[in-house]
Amino acid sequence: MAKLTHQEWSKVVIVAGIGTILEWVSAAEECCEPAAEWDLTSTSVSSRYAQLTSTLKTVFFPKTNPTAQTLLWWAVYAVGFVVRPLGALLFGHIGDTYGRNNTLRIAIICMAVPTVVIGCLPTYSIGPYTAGLAAPILLTIFRLLQGLAMGGEFGPAIIYISELAPVAWRGRLVAILQMAVNVGMILATLLVMLLENTLDTYQMQVWGWRIPFLLAFGTALLGYWMRLGMPEPKAFLAAARAEKEADTKVAMVDGEGGAVGTVECDITTAPSAKSLATFKDGSSESASVAGSDDLSSLAEEAFDAEKEEGVLTRFHGHHKSKFPILRLLMNSWAGWVCQVAYMAWVSAAFYASVTWLPAQLRDAGLKPIVSQGIIIVSMLSNAAGLFACGTAFDKGFKAIWINFLVTLVGMTMGFGIYRGVWSSAAALDVASLACWFLIPLFQLVVGVAMASVVLPATRIYAPLERTTGFSFGYNVGYGVIGGITPFVVSAIIDDMPADIKALAPPIWLVSLGALSLLGCALLRGYASRLNKAYVGRIE
């Protein structure tokens, strides 16, 4: 166990979370709808479908057809979501092959570079620097690169903290890291509110929109510097050592049986001595490899777990691939399916209430500053749910049962909450009371659900495929399912009578809730150990 002080653990979590903050500041800024006076081409279509900044639509796309402008913007935005799973595979390979810390350093730079470049791009036809059709093309290219990098940030950070954290604190520390999402969204909302109240329309469209993107430069440099010299988790190092020892044993057995004994290794190189240094005194205690007894025990437990799950083990000569994605497909594809199903409801519930719903409130006449204030309060409520669930894990509560019960509660609450919010938005005199209470209440439940899916999902996978498997599953769940939620809900609304339009979000969420409940059942069968008390103790 890593013996770090409380102050050092605070630094570890901040360093791991700074990239996630940058990721969600960028994402939330693009999802914040500015004040109505900024939107020179606003229509009912754009206000209904677009959760993104109207200023950016005006800056990068022609204004002759507002509907086409909105669709083009959504297409560019979707690129970032679609490629995130590919980024998860790319950075997951780095994390499972070359070390968790290397992934975190590379990802934050790869995420910051396209973000800063977007802030320097010429516009379509506004301001002194214009490029016509080249502007949206360049935006698409750098959104793609940005999405790839974002796919490799949150997942590896979660894996890093979950492996490095002491068992007794693991649930809380992972939950605190998840709060980086909340911090990012709050900072982005505050920044948008500041810009709204200090810049006029022309200033915002010419240079004001660039500020949030350019700020990523300083954040990334700070994050990269802070991540230098961070220790690698013992779970990763011990698994790498055990893998090498197992390869040697297999080669020896093959040689004794008359076969040609060759030693293969799934980890190309061990992490450098520098990466094993701790924060203060350079002691390698926090990142040292477990002793031989621990390694033998770890290898034996891994063998028993694989045999129990009916998986052909590497001791039988299988899945010796050096590529984590191939190991994942051979060993844990069923676990990955369980993870995506397990995360389905909470992914959609989060996006529906922090992107789609605020835009609907503004469309109904609620002032932008009010909807932004509701988002801030909701993120604080969500953080409370995260921490409560993380603490429950450390106290011995069962993860899958928590998610099962919370999903049922959330599915039931959705009908009443969305109906109440919709009704109050139509009657603005009571909007403050209902919206300020109901949306944060729903986010409290969502926060508990978010914590109940993340830490258990990391333990579906063996250490040497863990970053790849968890990141890929997370980005398919949150990135794809969550990302398409505003589209799906809006499409459902268009086909519903006016008096029941408020039921559109609950219908979508109930459908995904059923999938999540199925995921709970499947995960209990696939990895029953995840439903035992002290899930944080599972290495």
Coordinates of C-alpha atoms in Angstrom, one line a residue:
M1 CA 0.0 0.0 0.0
A2 CA 1.3 3.4 -0.8
K3 CA 2.1 5.3 2.3
L4 CA 1.3 8.9 1.5
T5 CA 0.2 11.6 3.8
H6 CA -3.2 13.3 3.5
Q7 CA -1.6 16.3 1.8
E8 CA 0.2 14.0 -0.7
W9 CA -3.1 12.2 -1.5
S10 CA -4.7 15.5 -2.1
K11 CA -2.0 16.3 -4.6
V12 CA -2.4 12.9 -6.3
V13 CA -6.1 13.4 -6.8
I14 CA -5.7 17.0 -8.0
V15 CA -3.0 16.0 -10.5
A16 CA -5.1 13.0 -11.8
G17 CA -8.2 15.2 -12.1
I18 CA -6.8 18.3 -13.7
G19 CA -7.1 16.7 -17.2
T20 CA -10.7 15.8 -16.5
I21 CA -11.4 19.3 -15.4
L22 CA -9.9 20.6 -18.7
E23 CA -11.9 18.1 -20.6
W24 CA -15.2 19.1 -19.1
V25 CA -14.5 22.8 -19.1
S26 CA -14.2 22.5 -22.9
A27 CA -17.2 20.2 -23.2
A28 CA -19.4 22.3 -21.0
E29 CA -18.5 25.6 -22.7
E30 CA -19.6 24.1 -26.0
C31 CA -22.9 23.0 -24.3
C32 CA -23.6 26.4 -22.6
E33 CA -26.3 28.3 -24.5
P34 CA -25.5 32.1 -24.3
A35 CA -27.9 34.9 -23.8
A36 CA -30.5 35.4 -26.5
E37 CA -29.1 38.7 -27.6
W38 CA -25.9 36.9 -28.8
D39 CA -27.8 34.5 -31.1
L40 CA -28.2 36.4 -34.3
T41 CA -29.8 33.4 -36.2
S42 CA -31.8 31.8 -33.4
T43 CA -34.8 29.8 -34.4
S44 CA -37.1 27.3 -32.6
V45 CA -35.2 24.5 -34.3
S46 CA -31.8 25.6 -33.1
S47 CA -33.0 26.3 -29.6
R48 CA -34.6 22.9 -29.3
Y49 CA -31.9 20.8 -30.8
A50 CA -28.7 22.6 -30.1
Q51 CA -27.2 22.6 -26.7
L52 CA -24.1 24.2 -28.0
T53 CA -22.9 27.7 -28.1
S54 CA -24.9 29.8 -30.6
T55 CA -21.9 32.1 -31.0
L56 CA -19.8 29.2 -32.3
K57 CA -22.5 28.2 -34.8
T58 CA -22.6 31.8 -36.1
V59 CA -18.8 32.1 -36.2
F60 CA -18.0 28.9 -38.1
F61 CA -21.0 28.3 -40.4
P62 CA -22.9 30.3 -43.0
K63 CA -26.0 32.2 -41.6
T64 CA -28.1 31.9 -44.7
N65 CA -29.9 28.7 -43.5
P66 CA -30.2 28.5 -39.6
T67 CA -31.5 25.0 -39.7
A68 CA -28.6 23.8 -41.9
Q69 CA -26.2 25.8 -39.6
T70 CA -27.5 23.9 -36.6
L71 CA -27.3 20.5 -38.3
L72 CA -23.7 21.2 -39.4
W73 CA -22.7 22.2 -35.9
W74 CA -24.2 19.1 -34.5
A75 CA -22.3 17.0 -37.0
V76 CA -19.0 18.6 -36.0
Y77 CA -19.8 18.2 -32.3
A78 CA -20.8 14.5 -32.9
V79 CA -17.4 13.8 -34.3
G80 CA -15.8 14.4 -30.9
F81 CA -18.1 11.8 -29.3
V82 CA -17.9 9.2 -32.0
V83 CA -14.1 9.0 -31.9
R84 CA -13.8 8.9 -28.1
P85 CA -13.9 5.1 -28.0
L86 CA -11.1 5.0 -30.5
G87 CA -9.1 7.3 -28.3
A88 CA -9.9 5.1 -25.4
L89 CA -8.3 2.1 -27.3
L90 CA -5.3 4.1 -28.3
F91 CA -4.5 5.6 -24.8
G92 CA -5.6 2.4 -23.1
H93 CA -2.9 0.5 -25.0
I94 CA -0.4 3.0 -23.8
G95 CA -1.6 2.7 -20.2
D96 CA -1.6 -1.1 -20.2
T97 CA 1.7 -1.4 -21.9
Y98 CA 3.9 1.5 -20.9
G99 CA 2.3 2.7 -17.6
R100 CA -0.6 4.7 -16.3
N101 CA 1.4 7.8 -15.6
N102 CA 2.7 8.0 -19.2
T103 CA -0.8 7.9 -20.5
L104 CA -1.9 10.8 -18.3
R105 CA 1.0 13.0 -19.4
I106 CA 0.5 12.3 -23.0
A107 CA -3.3 12.6 -22.9
I108 CA -3.3 16.1 -21.4
I109 CA -1.0 17.5 -24.0
C110 CA -2.8 15.8 -26.8
M111 CA -6.1 17.2 -25.5
A112 CA -4.8 20.7 -25.0
V113 CA -3.1 21.2 -28.4
P114 CA -6.2 20.9 -30.6
T115 CA -8.2 22.8 -28.0
V116 CA -5.8 25.8 -28.2
V117 CA -5.7 25.5 -32.0
I118 CA -9.5 25.7 -32.2
G119 CA -9.2 29.0 -30.3
C120 CA -6.9 30.3 -33.0
L121 CA -8.9 29.2 -36.1
P122 CA -10.2 31.8 -38.6
T123 CA -13.9 32.3 -38.8
Y124 CA -16.3 31.7 -41.6
S125 CA -17.1 35.4 -42.3
I126 CA -16.9 37.3 -39.1
G127 CA -14.0 39.5 -37.9
P128 CA -10.7 40.3 -39.5
Y129 CA -9.6 36.7 -40.0
T130 CA -11.9 34.7 -42.2
A131 CA -11.5 31.5 -44.3
G132 CA -14.9 30.6 -45.7
L133 CA -15.6 26.9 -46.0
A134 CA -12.1 26.1 -44.7
A135 CA -13.1 27.3 -41.2
P136 CA -15.7 24.5 -40.5
I137 CA -13.4 21.9 -42.1
L138 CA -10.5 22.9 -39.9
L139 CA -12.9 22.9 -36.9
T140 CA -14.0 19.4 -37.7
I141 CA -10.4 18.1 -38.0
F142 CA -9.4 19.5 -34.6
R143 CA -12.6 18.4 -32.9
L144 CA -11.8 14.9 -34.1
L145 CA -8.3 15.2 -32.6
Q146 CA -9.7 16.7 -29.4
G147 CA -12.2 13.8 -29.1
L148 CA -9.5 11.2 -29.5
A149 CA -7.5 12.7 -26.7
M150 CA -10.6 13.1 -24.4
G151 CA -11.2 9.4 -24.8
G152 CA -7.9 8.8 -23.1
E153 CA -8.1 11.1 -20.1
F154 CA -10.9 10.2 -17.7
G155 CA -10.6 6.4 -17.9
P156 CA -6.8 6.2 -17.2
A157 CA -7.1 8.7 -14.4
I158 CA -9.8 6.6 -12.7
I159 CA -7.7 3.5 -13.1
Y160 CA -4.7 5.2 -11.8
I161 CA -6.4 6.4 -8.6
S162 CA -8.3 3.2 -8.0
E163 CA -5.1 1.2 -8.2
L164 CA -2.9 3.6 -6.2
A165 CA -5.4 4.4 -3.4
P166 CA -5.3 2.6 -0.1
V167 CA -8.1 0.1 0.3
A168 CA -9.7 2.0 3.1
W169 CA -10.0 5.2 1.1
R170 CA -10.4 3.8 -2.4
G171 CA -14.2 4.5 -2.7
R172 CA -13.9 8.1 -1.5
L173 CA -10.8 9.0 -3.5
V174 CA -12.3 7.6 -6.8
A175 CA -15.5 9.6 -6.0
I176 CA -13.5 12.7 -5.4
L177 CA -11.8 12.3 -8.7
Q178 CA -15.1 11.9 -10.4
M179 CA -16.0 15.3 -9.0
A180 CA -13.5 16.8 -11.4
V181 CA -16.3 16.6 -13.9
N182 CA -18.5 18.8 -11.7
V183 CA -15.6 21.2 -11.1
G184 CA -15.1 21.5 -14.9
M185 CA -18.8 22.1 -15.6
I186 CA -19.0 24.7 -12.8
L187 CA -15.9 26.6 -14.0
A188 CA -17.2 26.6 -17.6
T189 CA -20.6 27.9 -16.5
L190 CA -19.1 30.6 -14.4
L191 CA -16.8 31.6 -17.3
V192 CA -19.7 31.8 -19.7
M193 CA -21.7 33.9 -17.2
L194 CA -18.7 36.2 -16.9
L195 CA -18.3 36.6 -20.7
E196 CA -22.1 37.2 -21.1
N197 CA -22.0 40.1 -18.7
T198 CA -18.8 41.8 -19.8
L199 CA -18.8 41.5 -23.7
D200 CA -21.2 42.8 -26.3
T201 CA -22.3 40.7 -29.3
Y202 CA -19.5 41.9 -31.7
Q203 CA -16.7 41.4 -29.1
M204 CA -18.0 37.9 -28.3
Q205 CA -18.1 36.9 -32.0
V206 CA -14.7 38.3 -32.9
W207 CA -12.5 37.4 -30.0
G208 CA -14.4 36.6 -26.9
W209 CA -15.3 33.0 -27.9
R210 CA -11.5 32.2 -28.2
I211 CA -10.8 32.9 -24.5
P212 CA -12.0 29.5 -23.1
F213 CA -10.1 27.6 -25.7
L214 CA -6.8 29.5 -25.2
L215 CA -6.9 29.1 -21.4
A216 CA -6.4 25.3 -22.0
F217 CA -2.7 26.1 -22.8
G218 CA -1.8 27.1 -19.2
T219 CA -3.9 24.4 -17.7
A220 CA -2.3 21.7 -19.8
L221 CA 1.3 22.9 -19.0
L222 CA 0.5 22.9 -15.3
G223 CA -1.1 19.5 -15.4
Y224 CA 1.8 18.0 -17.4
W225 CA 4.4 19.5 -14.9
M226 CA 2.4 18.2 -11.9
R227 CA 2.2 14.7 -13.4
L228 CA 5.9 14.3 -13.8
G229 CA 7.4 11.8 -11.4
M230 CA 4.1 10.4 -10.1
P231 CA 4.4 6.7 -8.9
E232 CA 3.0 3.8 -10.9
P233 CA 0.4 1.7 -9.0
K234 CA 1.6 -1.5 -7.4
A235 CA -1.2 -3.4 -9.0
F236 CA 0.1 -2.6 -12.5
L237 CA 3.8 -3.3 -11.6
A238 CA 3.0 -6.5 -9.8
A239 CA 0.9 -7.8 -12.7
A240 CA 3.6 -7.0 -15.1
R241 CA 6.2 -8.8 -13.0
A242 CA 3.8 -11.8 -12.5
E243 CA 3.2 -11.9 -16.3
K244 CA 6.9 -12.1 -16.9
E245 CA 7.3 -14.8 -14.3
A246 CA 4.4 -16.8 -15.8
D247 CA 6.0 -16.5 -19.3
T248 CA 9.2 -17.8 -18.0
K249 CA 7.5 -20.8 -16.3
V250 CA 5.5 -21.6 -19.5
A251 CA 8.8 -21.5 -21.5
M252 CA 10.5 -23.8 -19.0
V253 CA 7.6 -26.3 -19.2
D254 CA 7.6 -26.2 -23.0
G255 CA 11.4 -26.8 -23.0
E256 CA 11.1 -29.8 -20.7
G257 CA 8.4 -31.3 -22.9
G258 CA 10.6 -31.1 -26.0
A259 CA 9.1 -27.9 -27.3
V260 CA 11.2 -24.9 -28.1
G261 CA 11.1 -22.7 -25.1
T262 CA 10.9 -19.0 -25.9
V263 CA 10.1 -16.3 -23.4
E264 CA 7.5 -13.8 -24.5
C265 CA 6.4 -10.8 -22.5
D266 CA 3.2 -8.8 -22.7
I267 CA 4.8 -5.8 -21.2
T268 CA 7.6 -4.5 -23.3
T269 CA 9.6 -2.7 -20.7
A270 CA 9.3 -2.1 -17.0
P271 CA 8.6 1.5 -16.0
S272 CA 11.7 3.6 -15.4
A273 CA 13.1 4.3 -12.0
K274 CA 12.1 7.9 -12.3
S275 CA 8.4 6.9 -12.6
L276 CA 8.7 5.0 -9.3
A277 CA 9.7 8.1 -7.3
T278 CA 7.4 9.5 -4.7
F279 CA 6.5 13.1 -4.2
K280 CA 8.9 14.1 -1.5
D281 CA 11.8 11.9 -0.5
G282 CA 12.1 9.9 -3.7
S283 CA 11.4 6.7 -1.8
S284 CA 10.2 3.9 -4.0
E285 CA 8.1 2.4 -1.2
S286 CA 4.8 3.6 -2.6
A287 CA 5.5 2.2 -6.0
S288 CA 7.6 -0.8 -5.2
V289 CA 6.8 -4.2 -6.7
A290 CA 5.2 -6.6 -4.3
G291 CA 7.4 -9.3 -2.8
S292 CA 7.7 -12.8 -4.3
D293 CA 5.1 -14.2 -2.0
D294 CA 2.6 -11.5 -3.0
L295 CA 3.4 -12.1 -6.6
S296 CA 2.8 -15.8 -6.4
S297 CA -0.4 -15.2 -4.6
L298 CA -1.5 -12.6 -7.2
A299 CA -0.7 -15.0 -10.1
E300 CA -2.6 -17.8 -8.3
E301 CA -5.6 -15.6 -7.6
A302 CA -5.6 -14.4 -11.2
F303 CA -5.4 -18.0 -12.5
D304 CA -8.3 -19.1 -10.2
A305 CA -10.4 -16.2 -11.2
E306 CA -9.9 -16.9 -14.9
K307 CA -10.7 -20.6 -14.5
E308 CA -13.8 -19.8 -12.5
E309 CA -15.1 -17.5 -15.3
G310 CA -14.4 -20.2 -17.9
V311 CA -11.8 -18.2 -19.6
L312 CA -8.8 -20.0 -21.3
T313 CA -5.8 -18.7 -19.4
R314 CA -2.4 -17.7 -20.6
F315 CA -1.0 -20.7 -18.6
H316 CA -2.7 -22.9 -21.3
G317 CA -0.9 -21.0 -24.0
H318 CA -3.7 -18.6 -24.9
H319 CA -4.0 -14.8 -25.3
K320 CA -0.3 -14.0 -25.3
S321 CA -0.9 -11.0 -27.5
K322 CA 1.1 -7.9 -26.6
F323 CA -1.9 -5.8 -27.6
P324 CA -4.3 -5.1 -24.7
I325 CA -7.2 -4.7 -27.1
L326 CA -6.7 -8.3 -28.3
R327 CA -6.4 -9.6 -24.8
L328 CA -9.6 -7.7 -24.0
L329 CA -11.5 -9.3 -26.9
M330 CA -10.2 -12.8 -26.0
N331 CA -10.8 -12.6 -22.2
S332 CA -13.2 -9.9 -21.2
W333 CA -15.5 -9.1 -24.1
A334 CA -18.5 -10.3 -22.1
G335 CA -17.5 -8.1 -19.2
W336 CA -17.2 -5.1 -21.5
V337 CA -20.8 -5.7 -22.7
C338 CA -21.9 -5.9 -19.1
Q339 CA -20.1 -2.6 -18.3
V340 CA -21.8 -0.7 -21.2
A341 CA -25.3 -2.0 -20.1
Y342 CA -24.4 -1.3 -16.5
M343 CA -23.7 2.4 -17.3
A344 CA -26.5 3.0 -19.7
W345 CA -29.1 4.7 -17.5
V346 CA -26.7 7.0 -15.6
S347 CA -25.0 8.1 -18.8
A348 CA -28.3 9.3 -20.3
A349 CA -29.6 10.7 -17.1
F350 CA -26.6 12.9 -16.6
Y351 CA -26.6 14.3 -20.1
A352 CA -30.3 14.8 -20.2
S353 CA -30.4 16.9 -17.1
V354 CA -27.3 19.1 -17.7
T355 CA -27.4 19.7 -21.4
W356 CA -30.9 19.1 -22.9
L357 CA -33.0 20.3 -20.0
P358 CA -31.4 23.7 -19.4
A359 CA -31.9 24.5 -23.1
Q360 CA -35.5 23.6 -22.8
L361 CA -35.9 25.9 -19.8
R362 CA -34.3 28.8 -21.8
D363 CA -36.6 28.0 -24.7
A364 CA -39.6 28.3 -22.4
G365 CA -38.4 31.8 -21.3
L366 CA -36.2 31.2 -18.3
K367 CA -33.4 33.6 -18.1
P368 CA -30.0 32.2 -19.1
I369 CA -28.4 33.2 -15.8
V370 CA -31.2 31.3 -13.9
S371 CA -30.6 28.1 -15.9
Q372 CA -26.9 28.4 -15.4
G373 CA -27.4 28.9 -11.7
I374 CA -29.5 25.7 -11.6
I375 CA -26.6 23.8 -13.3
I376 CA -24.1 25.0 -10.7
V377 CA -26.4 23.9 -7.8
S378 CA -27.1 20.6 -9.5
M379 CA -23.4 19.9 -9.9
L380 CA -22.9 20.5 -6.1
S381 CA -25.8 18.1 -5.4
N382 CA -24.3 15.6 -7.8
A383 CA -21.0 15.8 -5.9
A384 CA -22.7 15.1 -2.6
G385 CA -24.2 11.9 -4.1
L386 CA -20.8 10.9 -5.5
F387 CA -19.1 11.3 -2.1
A388 CA -21.8 9.6 -0.2
C389 CA -21.7 6.5 -2.4
G390 CA -17.8 6.4 -2.4
T391 CA -18.0 6.5 1.4
A392 CA -20.5 3.7 1.4
F393 CA -18.1 1.5 -0.6
D394 CA -15.4 2.1 2.0
K395 CA -17.9 1.1 4.7
G396 CA -18.7 -2.2 3.0
F397 CA -21.9 -1.6 1.0
K398 CA -22.4 -3.8 -2.1
A399 CA -21.8 -2.0 -5.4
I400 CA -24.2 -3.8 -7.7
W401 CA -27.1 -3.6 -5.3
I402 CA -26.6 0.1 -4.8
N403 CA -26.7 0.7 -8.6
F404 CA -29.7 -1.6 -8.9
L405 CA -31.7 0.3 -6.3
V406 CA -30.6 3.8 -7.4
T407 CA -31.5 3.0 -11.0
L408 CA -35.0 1.9 -9.9
V409 CA -35.4 5.1 -7.9
G410 CA -34.1 7.3 -10.7
M411 CA -36.4 5.7 -13.3
T412 CA -39.4 6.3 -11.0
M413 CA -38.4 9.9 -10.1
G414 CA -37.8 10.8 -13.7
F415 CA -41.5 11.0 -14.6
G416 CA -42.4 13.3 -11.7
I417 CA -39.4 15.5 -11.9
Y418 CA -39.4 16.1 -15.7
R419 CA -43.2 16.7 -15.6
G420 CA -42.8 19.2 -12.7
V421 CA -39.9 21.0 -14.3
W422 CA -41.7 21.2 -17.6
S423 CA -44.8 22.6 -16.0
S424 CA -42.9 25.1 -13.9
A425 CA -41.0 26.3 -16.9
A426 CA -44.3 27.0 -18.7
A427 CA -45.4 29.1 -15.7
L428 CA -42.3 31.1 -15.0
D429 CA -43.6 32.6 -11.7
V430 CA -43.1 29.2 -10.0
A431 CA -40.1 28.1 -12.1
S432 CA -37.6 29.2 -9.5
L433 CA -39.1 27.0 -6.8
A434 CA -39.6 23.8 -8.8
C435 CA -36.5 23.9 -11.0
W436 CA -34.1 24.9 -8.2
F437 CA -35.3 22.0 -6.2
L438 CA -36.2 19.2 -8.6
I439 CA -33.2 19.2 -10.9
P440 CA -30.6 19.2 -8.0
L441 CA -32.7 16.4 -6.4
F442 CA -32.5 14.3 -9.5
Q443 CA -28.7 15.0 -9.8
L444 CA -28.2 13.8 -6.2
V445 CA -29.6 10.4 -7.3
V446 CA -27.5 10.5 -10.5
G447 CA -24.4 11.2 -8.4
V448 CA -24.9 8.1 -6.4
A449 CA -25.4 6.1 -9.5
M450 CA -22.3 7.5 -11.1
A451 CA -20.1 6.4 -8.2
S452 CA -21.8 3.0 -8.1
V453 CA -20.8 2.2 -11.7
V454 CA -17.3 3.5 -12.0
L455 CA -15.3 1.8 -9.3
P456 CA -16.9 -1.6 -9.8
A457 CA -16.4 -1.4 -13.5
T458 CA -12.7 -0.9 -13.2
R459 CA -12.5 -4.3 -11.5
I460 CA -14.1 -6.2 -14.3
Y461 CA -10.7 -6.3 -16.0
A462 CA -7.3 -7.8 -15.2
P463 CA -4.6 -5.1 -14.6
L464 CA -2.9 -5.5 -17.9
E465 CA -6.1 -4.9 -19.9
R466 CA -7.8 -2.7 -17.3
T467 CA -7.2 0.7 -18.8
T468 CA -8.2 -0.4 -22.3
G469 CA -11.3 -2.2 -21.2
F470 CA -12.6 0.3 -18.7
S471 CA -11.9 3.4 -20.9
F472 CA -13.5 1.8 -24.0
G473 CA -16.6 0.8 -22.1
Y474 CA -16.8 4.2 -20.4
N475 CA -16.6 6.1 -23.6
V476 CA -19.1 4.0 -25.4
G477 CA -21.5 4.4 -22.4
Y478 CA -21.0 8.0 -21.5
G479 CA -19.7 9.2 -24.9
V480 CA -22.0 7.5 -27.3
I481 CA -25.1 6.7 -25.3
G482 CA -24.9 9.9 -23.3
G483 CA -23.9 12.0 -26.3
I484 CA -26.9 11.0 -28.4
T485 CA -29.4 11.5 -25.6
P486 CA -30.3 15.1 -26.6
F487 CA -30.9 14.0 -30.1
V488 CA -33.1 11.1 -29.1
V489 CA -35.1 13.0 -26.6
S490 CA -35.7 15.8 -29.1
A491 CA -36.8 13.4 -31.7
I492 CA -39.3 11.7 -29.3
I493 CA -40.7 15.1 -28.4
D494 CA -41.4 16.0 -32.0
D495 CA -43.7 13.0 -32.4
M496 CA -45.6 13.5 -29.1
P497 CA -48.7 15.6 -28.3
A498 CA -48.0 18.9 -26.6
D499 CA -49.6 17.9 -23.3
I500 CA -47.3 14.9 -22.8
K501 CA -44.0 16.2 -24.2
A502 CA -42.6 16.2 -20.7
L503 CA -42.6 12.4 -20.8
A504 CA -40.1 12.2 -23.6
P505 CA -37.0 12.2 -21.3
P506 CA -38.4 9.6 -18.9
I507 CA -39.4 7.3 -21.8
W508 CA -35.8 7.3 -23.0
L509 CA -34.4 6.9 -19.5
V510 CA -36.7 4.1 -18.6
S511 CA -35.6 2.2 -21.7
L512 CA -32.0 2.6 -20.8
G513 CA -32.9 1.9 -17.1
A514 CA -34.2 -1.5 -18.1
L515 CA -30.9 -2.1 -19.9
S516 CA -28.9 -1.1 -16.8
L517 CA -31.0 -3.4 -14.6
L518 CA -30.2 -6.2 -17.0
G519 CA -26.5 -5.2 -16.8
C520 CA -26.7 -5.5 -13.0
A521 CA -28.0 -9.0 -13.3
L522 CA -25.4 -10.0 -16.0
L523 CA -22.6 -8.5 -14.0
R524 CA -23.5 -10.5 -10.9
G525 CA -23.2 -13.6 -12.9
Y526 CA -20.1 -12.6 -14.8
A527 CA -18.1 -11.3 -11.8
S528 CA -20.0 -12.1 -8.7
R529 CA -17.1 -10.8 -6.5
L530 CA -18.2 -7.2 -7.5
N531 CA -21.4 -7.6 -5.4
K532 CA -19.6 -8.6 -2.3
A533 CA -18.9 -6.1 0.5
Y534 CA -15.8 -4.0 0.2
V535 CA -15.6 -3.9 -3.5
G536 CA -12.7 -1.6 -3.1
R537 CA -10.6 -4.5 -1.8
I538 CA -10.8 -6.2 -5.2
E539 CA -7.4 -5.8 -6.8

